[in-house]
Amino acid sequence: MEREQILKDINAIFIDILDNEDIVLTNETTAADVDGWDSLTHIQLVVAFENHFGIRFTTMEIQGWENVGAIVACISSKC
Amino acid sequence: MKDFSQLRKNLKKDFSGFKSLKVAILGDTSTQFLSQAIRGEGFDAELDLQIWEADFNQIEMQVFNSDSEMYAFQPDIIVLFLSSHKLLNKYNKLKVEQQSSLATREIENIEAIVANISSNSTAKIIYYNYNEIDDAVFGSYATKTETSFLYQLRKLNFELMHIANRTTNFYICDLATIQNQVGKANFFHTSVYISTEMVLSLNVLPLVAQKTVDILSVLNGKLKKCVILDLDNTVWGGIIGDDGIENVQIGSLGIGKAFTEFQYWIKKLKNRGIIVAVCSKNTESIAKEPFEKHPDMVLRLEDISVFIANWENKADNIRDIQRILNIGFDSMVFLDDNPFERNLVRENISGITVPELPEDPAEYLEYLYTLNLFETNSFSDEDKERTKLYQIEAQRTVTKQKFTNEDDFLKSLDMISVVASFTKFNIPRVAQLSQRSNQFNLRTVRYTESDIENLAKSNEYATFAFTLEDKFGDNGLIAVVVLKKNSETDLFIESWFMSCRVLKRGMENFMLNTLTAYAKANGFERIIGEYIPTPKNEIVKNHYQNLGFEQENDFWFLPLKAYKERTNYITLKSHE
């Protein structure tokens, strides 16, 4: 799957889960840049990605992402 | 069912006006999401659940100290969630000789918790039982081995039921059943557990929250008391009025099995005090026949408190049932295979629960099991006698009230009918309908497929097949008219039959408009109809009279010159 499309999809998931229409993600976005992206909502996001793309992440993957680009790369490697 | 994000969005909504309950939640794993899910689920049950959450793993500290924050909160309900995971961790640390007493020691601990809560508070306790974890150390042999974890866990679940059975204020929320439904892989999410110390997956949280809130609702007096049943294709397979008692499907063969098992379920509900009522579009005597005479029927007339079978609107009939039983609509469940009837009832009777039964009757029961509709907080001998009481009450009340806004309702349906003459695509269905329609059938002429093919080719006939679709779904081809060109001026209605599923939708008016338009366009001056009575078609005895035809001897005449379009809310969509 194209990385650009993945970024679009996860942007929509961020908007839904964090209930914030204004979120615009780039590959460089980190948790510090997004209001409400904390350790608990992170889990919601992770599960939403899994359900949306029909994939599972390993525990190490979830804990290892530095920014949105890393999430996109990880998803891209699975679908 | 809402997912967890949707439940979380409920948290921002307006809870004012809802009944408020104070709920303390204590767990030995992280309960943050669980608390949110429960409050969110409460919104949909119109409960404003004020939640106090203990820091995790503080159960003993909060319970055994009478000055604790939890008691200061004065909860109405205390939810205790001691997880299977922590139980396993505990087991792992035991010496081998202690393993066989794990359950006993846990039970002692739980009894101490219950005793302490009871002496410090009037709160009711909801205890989550243990979803099964098999550590696979013994394989199936675990079931023969008292020291195995699985043996101890199951023993614990069983003993918990003993506690619940003899302790008034102690209720079990059956987590084990939820895991059975969704499977362990969906119940437990390893990476989420590792990252957050939560043992419930996000996908299962709504189910756990719902099951918890079901108990809270029931403790708060909101429970189902009555199930109202449609008959044809709900209680038995087939249409009794068309197929006859010998052809309805019940018993041990084929799809009949599904209906029989469904009936056993209803019978068990009745035995536990749920009132069973019937609301069916049928002639009463025909609808009652299987209950009286069919050897495979599980349900009998004595199981039914109120039996309504007529051709009136089901919403009106359910209002009658409500008046007879004098219970709230929100305590009623209506089961009907027909999406149209379900929506009519849902839209006109607020509060009633109308499950979206699956299309395949084989799936009715499995689906209904998942809904947990009949949660209760008591069970007594009185429950078993209830049916009889209501039967007597029903005999007293014989009232009918008309549905007030039927036109508005019909308009809102956005009905569309496709009209076509017979084609090779619709011939099989036209033939089938002609074979099966007994009730709404004016002359009961039966056609085979080749008869229909001949009609389609003949210049002496005009043929019409009607479908009906509305915003809720497509009923498919449901009505047929065959017109015979008797002369240059006269059209004779050789056949007019229709599926009873679409009665009272204005279809008759729409059809007659279609026929007259055809007749006028082709220079005819009148349409002639005939009603040939059979034991089953009494419902159309006045069909032509109702449509403005005039009787002469055995025939009905409609002059076209003076014909005024008849009101209906169906849009024509022409075919070909």
XYZ file of C-alpha atoms in Angstrom:
655
model
C 0.000 0.000 0.000
C 1.213 3.525 -0.882
C 2.675 5.391 2.067
C 0.811 8.522 1.084
C -2.483 6.649 1.320
C -1.524 5.164 4.679
C -0.740 8.628 5.993
C -4.132 9.831 4.796
C -5.901 6.896 6.434
C -4.172 7.277 9.772
C -4.767 11.020 9.693
C -8.483 10.274 9.489
C -8.170 7.811 12.373
C -6.370 10.433 14.489
C -9.160 12.916 13.778
C -11.777 10.392 14.792
C -10.127 9.032 17.933
C -8.841 12.345 19.265
C -12.015 14.082 18.144
C -10.094 16.961 16.591
C -10.782 18.029 12.995
C -7.643 20.151 12.796
C -5.068 17.404 12.996
C -2.738 17.376 9.999
C -0.038 14.745 10.219
C 3.288 14.662 8.465
C 5.986 12.041 8.684
C 7.802 14.209 11.192
C 4.845 14.668 13.572
C 5.485 13.351 17.085
C 3.230 12.868 20.107
C 4.380 16.183 21.509
C 2.903 17.973 18.459
C -0.622 16.610 18.833
C -2.998 17.588 21.609
C -4.443 14.574 23.369
C -1.969 12.039 21.965
C -0.926 10.484 25.248
C -0.083 6.968 26.329
C -3.722 5.951 26.672
C -5.006 7.407 23.419
C -1.930 5.914 21.789
C -3.324 2.479 22.589
C -6.673 3.429 21.085
C -4.903 4.647 17.969
C -2.826 1.497 17.706
C -5.894 -0.731 17.956
C -7.743 1.439 15.455
C -4.840 1.076 12.988
C -4.856 -2.671 13.531
C -8.590 -2.929 12.901
C -8.471 -0.591 9.912
C -5.589 -2.239 8.095
C -6.305 -5.756 9.322
C -2.837 -6.167 10.829
C -1.259 -6.763 14.213
C 1.738 -4.928 15.642
C 4.243 -6.516 17.942
C 4.726 -5.054 21.380
C 8.191 -3.818 20.451
C 6.855 -2.022 17.393
C 4.223 -0.153 19.385
C 6.778 1.052 21.856
C 9.445 1.895 19.315
C 7.851 4.490 17.019
C 9.561 7.884 17.089
C 7.131 9.726 14.850
C 4.265 9.325 12.429
C 6.671 8.389 9.634
C 7.753 5.362 11.643
C 4.140 4.286 12.071
C 3.525 4.641 8.330
C 6.643 2.650 7.525
C 5.645 -0.065 9.951
C 2.116 -0.329 8.509
C 3.484 -0.251 4.987
C 5.715 -3.230 5.736
C 2.630 -5.250 6.746
C 0.175 -4.502 3.979
C -22.846 -2.217 19.038
C -20.710 0.831 19.610
C -16.952 0.505 19.632
C -14.801 1.908 22.375
C -14.068 5.238 20.641
C -17.787 5.802 20.158
C -18.442 5.032 23.818
C -15.749 7.514 24.767
C -17.470 10.136 22.661
C -20.595 9.560 24.732
C -18.682 10.951 27.694
C -18.979 14.449 26.264
C -22.721 14.233 25.869
C -25.404 15.642 28.130
C -26.309 13.241 30.930
C -28.787 15.563 32.591
C -32.158 14.051 33.344
C -30.725 10.552 33.580
C -30.966 8.537 36.751
C -27.719 8.954 38.638
C -25.907 6.033 40.276
C -22.604 6.045 42.118
C -20.345 3.268 40.963
C -16.999 2.393 42.522
C -14.689 0.374 40.294
C -11.791 -1.550 41.772
C -9.445 -3.811 39.901
C -6.105 -5.532 40.159
C -5.223 -4.363 36.648
C -5.659 -0.997 34.956
C -9.358 -0.093 34.812
C -9.179 3.346 33.252
C -10.659 2.400 29.888
C -13.142 0.061 31.509
C -14.444 2.924 33.633
C -14.810 5.135 30.580
C -16.546 2.389 28.651
C -18.988 1.771 31.487
C -19.875 5.432 31.844
C -20.209 5.719 28.052
C -22.425 2.643 27.887
C -24.472 4.092 30.745
C -25.342 7.034 28.530
C -27.056 4.724 26.052
C -28.959 3.110 28.922
C -29.951 6.570 30.183
C -27.927 6.204 33.347
C -25.653 8.912 34.670
C -23.028 6.706 36.268
C -20.869 8.669 38.650
C -17.705 6.654 38.701
C -15.068 6.552 41.346
C -12.053 4.536 40.351
C -9.569 3.130 42.823
C -5.912 3.357 42.008
C -5.048 0.024 40.688
C -4.409 -2.890 42.973
C -5.953 -1.197 45.983
C -8.852 -3.542 46.463
C -7.997 -4.801 49.940
C -6.898 -1.394 51.143
C -10.161 0.220 50.103
C -12.402 -2.596 51.270
C -10.913 -3.501 54.633
C -10.439 0.061 55.847
C -13.764 1.538 56.883
C -12.355 5.078 56.532
C -11.297 4.520 52.931
C -12.047 6.856 50.042
C -14.314 4.241 48.584
C -16.661 4.218 51.568
C -16.469 8.013 51.730
C -17.750 8.051 48.148
C -20.864 6.168 49.334
C -21.266 4.032 46.249
C -24.542 2.427 45.213
C -22.630 -0.252 43.363
C -19.140 -1.647 43.795
C -17.621 -3.344 40.763
C -14.805 -5.751 41.582
C -12.572 -6.916 38.782
C -9.946 -9.379 39.908
C -8.479 -10.678 36.696
C -7.616 -14.183 35.595
C -4.200 -12.885 34.676
C -3.349 -11.813 38.186
C -4.804 -15.045 39.448
C -2.400 -16.901 37.188
C 0.491 -14.786 38.443
C -0.510 -15.697 41.964
C -0.717 -19.369 41.072
C 2.703 -19.238 39.429
C 4.274 -18.205 42.716
C 2.657 -20.959 44.756
C 4.542 -23.971 45.943
C 3.258 -27.142 44.354
C 1.598 -28.302 47.580
C -0.377 -25.026 47.762
C -1.696 -25.127 44.210
C -4.678 -27.326 44.914
C -6.035 -24.866 47.474
C -5.882 -21.732 45.292
C -9.626 -21.597 44.681
C -10.485 -22.226 48.307
C -8.212 -19.476 49.494
C -9.526 -17.040 46.901
C -13.076 -17.814 47.907
C -12.194 -17.113 51.529
C -10.733 -13.798 50.456
C -13.816 -12.925 48.392
C -16.097 -13.830 51.284
C -14.081 -11.559 53.548
C -14.393 -8.747 50.987
C -18.147 -9.243 50.745
C -18.528 -9.328 54.536
C -16.553 -6.126 54.947
C -18.455 -4.285 52.276
C -21.765 -5.422 53.742
C -20.885 -4.155 57.193
C -19.633 -0.775 55.958
C -22.018 -0.024 53.119
C -25.337 -0.850 51.540
C -23.749 -1.032 48.120
C -24.477 -3.941 45.844
C -21.477 -5.826 44.547
C -20.861 -6.768 40.948
C -18.057 -9.284 40.707
C -16.438 -10.202 37.391
C -15.909 -13.918 37.187
C -12.825 -15.413 35.610
C -12.381 -15.817 31.874
C -10.559 -19.044 31.283
C -6.842 -19.244 30.737
C -5.381 -22.641 30.055
C -1.656 -22.520 30.695
C -1.352 -25.820 28.812
C 0.930 -27.388 31.371
C -1.205 -30.508 31.614
C -3.163 -30.401 28.382
C -6.636 -31.875 28.741
C -5.345 -33.814 31.707
C -5.688 -30.537 33.647
C -9.347 -31.453 34.056
C -8.289 -34.546 36.040
C -5.651 -32.723 38.062
C -6.609 -30.698 41.078
C -3.321 -28.781 41.127
C -3.703 -27.480 37.573
C -4.520 -23.820 37.057
C -7.519 -24.567 34.853
C -8.956 -26.877 37.518
C -8.603 -24.179 40.160
C -9.995 -21.439 37.950
C -13.090 -23.421 37.049
C -13.594 -24.414 40.655
C -13.376 -20.763 41.607
C -15.998 -19.775 39.037
C -18.273 -22.507 40.306
C -17.829 -21.523 43.952
C -18.476 -17.901 43.025
C -21.920 -18.927 41.824
C -22.511 -20.469 45.254
C -21.665 -17.164 46.886
C -23.934 -15.298 44.482
C -26.682 -17.815 45.043
C -26.803 -17.245 48.802
C -25.735 -13.576 49.011
C -28.486 -11.105 48.191
C -26.337 -8.152 47.237
C -23.751 -10.053 45.252
C -24.046 -10.310 41.470
C -21.675 -11.892 39.016
C -20.930 -10.242 35.716
C -20.223 -13.218 33.520
C -16.952 -12.406 31.809
C -16.346 -16.065 31.091
C -19.382 -16.104 28.807
C -18.166 -13.057 26.942
C -14.878 -14.764 26.232
C -16.792 -17.805 25.013
C -18.635 -15.599 22.579
C -15.730 -13.661 21.129
C -12.853 -16.073 21.664
C -9.742 -15.495 23.704
C -7.817 -13.965 20.806
C -10.345 -11.145 20.693
C -10.784 -10.877 24.432
C -7.145 -10.424 25.337
C -4.729 -8.274 23.350
C -1.165 -9.135 24.236
C 0.571 -5.957 23.131
C -2.037 -3.795 24.825
C -1.580 -5.803 28.000
C 2.194 -5.426 27.907
C 1.991 -1.692 27.218
C -0.794 -0.747 29.605
C -1.510 -3.478 32.145
C -5.026 -3.777 30.731
C -6.319 -7.324 30.361
C -9.388 -6.479 28.301
C -8.864 -5.726 24.630
C -10.317 -2.506 23.312
C -12.580 -4.517 21.078
C -14.102 -6.447 23.977
C -14.465 -3.474 26.320
C -17.880 -2.456 24.929
C -19.205 -5.980 25.538
C -17.930 -6.029 29.097
C -19.286 -2.540 29.708
C -22.636 -3.508 28.249
C -22.917 -6.631 30.371
C -22.068 -4.567 33.447
C -24.574 -1.861 32.583
C -27.205 -4.537 31.867
C -26.914 -5.540 35.512
C -26.956 -1.917 36.669
C -30.080 -1.237 34.607
C -31.834 -4.242 36.021
C -30.870 -3.326 39.573
C -32.439 -0.017 38.727
C -35.693 -1.650 37.684
C -35.271 -1.596 33.932
C -35.914 -5.112 32.781
C -37.740 -6.938 30.055
C -40.994 -8.555 31.027
C -42.579 -9.555 27.787
C -41.671 -10.979 24.414
C -44.056 -10.421 21.522
C -43.814 -12.878 18.671
C -44.676 -12.695 15.047
C -45.661 -16.155 13.765
C -44.963 -16.785 10.061
C -41.232 -17.303 9.540
C -40.529 -16.344 13.132
C -42.131 -19.109 15.197
C -42.439 -21.537 12.307
C -41.134 -21.624 8.759
C -43.546 -20.662 6.010
C -46.841 -18.840 5.938
C -49.630 -20.662 7.693
C -52.383 -18.929 5.723
C -50.835 -19.883 2.402
C -48.962 -23.075 3.136
C -51.426 -24.684 5.522
C -50.763 -26.477 8.799
C -49.298 -29.557 7.143
C -46.646 -27.556 5.306
C -45.270 -25.136 7.893
C -41.733 -25.951 8.898
C -41.159 -27.100 12.463
C -39.835 -30.312 13.902
C -36.627 -32.182 13.386
C -36.184 -31.824 9.642
C -34.160 -29.168 7.869
C -34.856 -25.581 8.777
C -37.721 -26.780 10.985
C -35.091 -27.549 13.618
C -34.189 -23.888 13.919
C -37.797 -22.928 14.632
C -38.248 -25.758 17.123
C -35.144 -24.715 19.037
C -36.319 -21.125 18.956
C -39.634 -22.241 20.449
C -37.858 -24.108 23.243
C -36.023 -20.898 24.075
C -39.270 -18.958 24.247
C -40.751 -21.703 26.417
C -37.824 -21.425 28.843
C -38.302 -17.668 29.000
C -41.965 -18.198 29.727
C -41.114 -20.646 32.488
C -38.861 -18.081 34.025
C -41.619 -15.486 34.066
C -41.375 -13.661 30.768
C -44.830 -12.992 29.361
C -45.231 -14.342 25.849
C -47.615 -12.581 23.472
C -48.386 -13.153 19.812
C -48.904 -10.388 17.278
C -49.430 -11.750 13.803
C -50.964 -10.679 10.526
C -53.244 -13.624 10.082
C -56.783 -14.818 10.451
C -57.027 -15.729 14.106
C -58.437 -19.220 13.705
C -55.771 -20.114 11.134
C -52.971 -18.705 13.265
C -54.088 -20.678 16.297
C -54.375 -23.963 14.473
C -50.724 -25.059 14.793
C -50.735 -24.222 18.507
C -53.701 -26.530 18.919
C -53.004 -29.279 16.455
C -49.454 -29.427 15.157
C -47.626 -32.312 16.874
C -44.226 -30.611 16.639
C -45.202 -27.295 18.171
C -43.373 -26.662 21.435
C -45.415 -23.589 22.252
C -49.077 -24.141 23.015
C -51.910 -21.721 23.515
C -51.567 -21.998 27.290
C -48.061 -20.528 26.960
C -49.374 -17.376 25.313
C -50.766 -14.620 27.507
C -52.178 -12.450 24.753
C -52.857 -13.751 21.271
C -53.582 -11.155 18.620
C -53.934 -12.249 15.029
C -55.707 -9.933 12.625
C -54.957 -7.705 9.666
C -54.556 -4.484 11.597
C -51.401 -2.496 11.949
C -48.903 -4.157 14.300
C -48.149 -0.963 16.172
C -51.829 -0.691 17.077
C -51.911 -4.322 18.094
C -48.872 -3.910 20.308
C -50.530 -0.920 21.949
C -53.466 -3.202 22.676
C -51.115 -5.786 24.151
C -49.571 -3.061 26.278
C -52.974 -1.966 27.566
C -53.902 -5.513 28.438
C -50.647 -6.265 30.234
C -50.256 -2.788 31.631
C -46.475 -2.809 31.491
C -44.143 -0.277 29.904
C -43.168 -0.466 26.240
C -39.558 -0.372 27.376
C -40.071 -3.752 29.015
C -41.172 -5.346 25.757
C -39.212 -7.167 23.092
C -40.737 -7.650 19.647
C -39.441 -10.453 17.449
C -40.406 -10.419 13.791
C -38.610 -11.685 10.705
C -40.011 -8.906 8.549
C -37.908 -5.710 8.428
C -40.927 -3.638 7.438
C -42.917 -4.665 10.498
C -39.885 -4.199 12.701
C -39.408 -0.652 11.480
C -43.074 0.188 11.714
C -43.099 -0.922 15.333
C -39.773 0.715 16.127
C -40.811 4.032 14.629
C -44.209 4.156 16.248
C -43.580 2.723 19.678
C -40.791 4.386 21.514
C -38.937 2.333 24.056
C -39.747 -1.100 22.693
C -36.773 -3.304 21.858
C -36.868 -4.685 18.321
C -33.849 -6.856 17.520
C -32.674 -6.943 13.898
C -33.173 -10.666 13.467
C -30.757 -12.165 10.937
C -32.212 -13.100 7.570
C -31.468 -16.778 8.094
C -33.758 -18.331 10.737
C -30.939 -20.721 11.600
C -29.144 -17.727 13.095
C -32.007 -16.328 15.183
C -31.000 -18.022 18.412
C -27.277 -17.487 18.222
C -27.929 -13.821 17.548
C -30.458 -13.462 20.349
C -28.062 -15.108 22.802
C -25.555 -12.319 22.207
C -28.048 -9.574 23.051
C -28.572 -10.558 26.682
C -32.093 -9.162 26.508
C -33.501 -10.839 29.569
C -31.088 -9.878 32.301
C -32.863 -10.098 35.634
C -32.250 -9.543 39.311
C -34.637 -12.055 40.764
C -36.336 -15.328 40.126
C -39.184 -16.673 42.189
C -42.105 -19.063 42.098
C -44.459 -16.228 41.230
C -42.687 -15.801 37.936
C -43.902 -19.186 36.822
C -47.568 -18.292 37.372
C -47.470 -15.013 35.555
C -48.619 -16.286 32.181
C -51.941 -17.466 33.566
C -52.617 -14.149 35.278
C -52.173 -12.228 32.104
C -54.264 -14.630 30.076
C -57.216 -13.857 32.304
C -56.527 -10.157 32.066
C -56.411 -10.416 28.300
C -59.889 -11.885 28.159
C -61.242 -8.807 29.902
C -59.798 -6.327 27.535
C -61.051 -6.224 24.027
C -60.152 -2.863 22.652
C -58.906 -1.674 19.370
C -57.523 1.710 18.648
C -56.557 2.981 15.276
C -53.111 4.003 14.386
C -53.385 7.774 14.131
C -50.787 8.825 11.587
C -50.760 6.017 9.091
C -50.576 8.350 6.076
C -47.602 10.143 7.512
C -45.957 6.874 8.183
C -46.560 5.582 4.654
C -45.244 8.819 3.163
C -42.100 8.519 5.194
C -41.352 5.134 3.677
C -40.340 6.424 0.228
C -41.954 3.435 -1.426
C -41.090 2.598 -5.009
C -42.737 -0.003 -7.183
C -41.301 -1.335 -10.399
C -44.040 -2.424 -12.778
C -43.270 -4.797 -15.600
C -45.128 -7.209 -17.772
C -44.089 -10.856 -17.499
C -40.559 -11.447 -18.713
C -38.236 -14.406 -18.539
C -36.660 -12.786 -15.487
C -39.784 -12.583 -13.382
C -41.669 -15.639 -14.637
C -40.387 -18.065 -11.955
C -41.341 -15.700 -9.144
C -44.744 -14.907 -10.689
C -45.472 -18.629 -10.891
C -44.317 -19.180 -7.326
C -46.450 -16.336 -6.020
C -49.468 -17.702 -7.887
C -48.908 -21.090 -6.248
C -48.399 -19.749 -2.754
C -50.865 -16.900 -2.442
C -54.022 -18.106 -0.799
C -55.225 -15.173 1.187
C -54.877 -12.143 -1.016
C -55.982 -13.888 -4.162
C -59.240 -12.878 -5.892
C -59.823 -15.867 -8.143
C -57.098 -18.276 -7.022
C -56.071 -19.285 -10.522
C -52.846 -21.284 -10.253
C -50.289 -20.814 -13.013
C -47.319 -22.951 -13.853
C -44.228 -21.388 -15.374
C -45.283 -22.461 -18.856
C -48.772 -20.999 -18.320
C -47.099 -17.720 -17.462
C -44.894 -17.910 -20.539
C -47.967 -18.373 -22.714
C -49.716 -15.429 -21.113
C -46.664 -13.290 -21.744
C -46.736 -14.126 -25.453
C -50.474 -13.843 -25.952
C -52.053 -10.725 -27.443
C -55.265 -11.404 -25.580
C -53.714 -10.624 -22.238
C -51.981 -7.745 -20.507
C -49.788 -8.783 -17.622
C -48.430 -6.815 -14.690
C -45.863 -7.754 -12.077
C -45.232 -5.347 -9.230
C -42.304 -5.049 -6.854
C -42.248 -2.948 -3.731
C -39.229 -1.360 -2.215
C -38.972 1.169 0.584
C -36.275 2.930 2.518
C -35.808 -0.137 4.685
C -35.372 -2.665 1.952
C -36.709 -4.439 -1.068
C -39.637 -6.843 -0.792
C -39.084 -8.029 -4.335
C -41.934 -9.051 -6.597
C -45.036 -9.058 -4.410
C -48.117 -8.620 -6.601
C -49.455 -9.758 -9.961
C -52.401 -8.850 -12.150
C -53.465 -10.634 -15.321
C -55.915 -8.726 -17.520
C -57.871 -10.502 -20.242
C -59.044 -8.448 -23.202
C -62.681 -9.557 -23.295
C -63.651 -7.099 -26.008
C -62.519 -3.757 -27.416
C -64.063 -2.031 -24.427
C -63.776 -4.527 -21.571
C -60.809 -5.706 -19.570
C -61.408 -8.609 -17.234
C -59.188 -9.148 -14.178
C -58.448 -12.816 -14.564
C -56.043 -12.751 -11.623
C -55.092 -10.375 -8.878
C -52.922 -11.751 -6.138
C -50.508 -10.245 -3.694
C -48.223 -11.273 -0.894
C -49.675 -10.583 2.542
C -46.348 -9.105 3.598
C -47.310 -5.835 1.945
C -50.861 -5.443 3.142
C -51.923 -1.981 4.240
C -49.281 -0.182 2.286
C -51.623 1.344 -0.300
C -50.448 -1.154 -2.884
C -54.016 -1.901 -4.024
C -54.628 1.753 -4.886
C -51.341 2.030 -6.674
C -52.047 -1.108 -8.662
C -55.499 0.025 -9.691
C -54.096 3.371 -10.876
C -51.619 1.444 -12.979
C -54.326 -0.760 -14.472
C -56.653 2.112 -15.300
C -53.828 4.077 -16.896
C -53.054 1.104 -19.102
C -56.732 0.624 -19.930
C -57.289 4.250 -20.857
C -54.162 4.444 -22.949
C -55.384 1.457 -24.939
C -58.933 2.656 -25.456
C -60.778 0.418 -23.015
C -63.852 1.715 -21.230
C -64.252 -0.465 -18.196
C -62.539 -2.983 -15.974
C -64.375 -6.002 -14.654
C -63.460 -7.937 -11.542
C -64.623 -11.098 -9.864
C -64.176 -12.513 -6.373
C -64.273 -16.281 -6.068
C -64.431 -17.232 -2.389
C -62.222 -19.984 -0.982
C -61.721 -21.039 2.649
C -58.655 -18.824 2.821
C -59.290 -15.644 0.874
C -61.870 -13.951 3.030
C -59.649 -10.913 3.511
C -60.310 -9.819 -0.078
C -64.066 -10.322 0.014
C -64.656 -6.582 -0.193
C -61.638 -5.837 -2.322
C -63.472 -4.469 -5.354
C -66.070 -2.684 -3.299
C -63.301 -0.905 -1.384
C -61.745 0.153 -4.663
C -64.968 1.740 -5.954
C -66.186 -1.026 -8.254
C -69.927 -1.550 -8.563
C -71.516 -4.941 -8.305
C -73.782 -6.482 -10.926
C -74.657 -10.111 -10.298
C -71.392 -11.910 -9.564
C -69.138 -9.353 -11.183
C -67.716 -5.979 -10.239
C -67.546 -3.119 -12.745
C -65.370 -0.043 -12.874
C -66.202 2.502 -15.598
C -63.044 4.379 -16.547
C -64.547 7.679 -17.595
C -65.291 8.734 -14.056
C -62.234 7.126 -12.503
C -60.244 9.327 -10.152
C -56.692 8.422 -9.261
C -56.631 6.694 -5.886
C -54.412 8.112 -3.182
C -51.239 6.265 -2.340
C -47.615 7.044 -1.509
C -45.881 4.740 -3.894
C -43.740 6.028 -6.725
C -43.904 4.238 -10.062
C -40.702 3.138 -11.635
C -41.340 1.791 -15.109
C -39.482 -1.129 -16.453
C -38.617 -1.776 -20.130
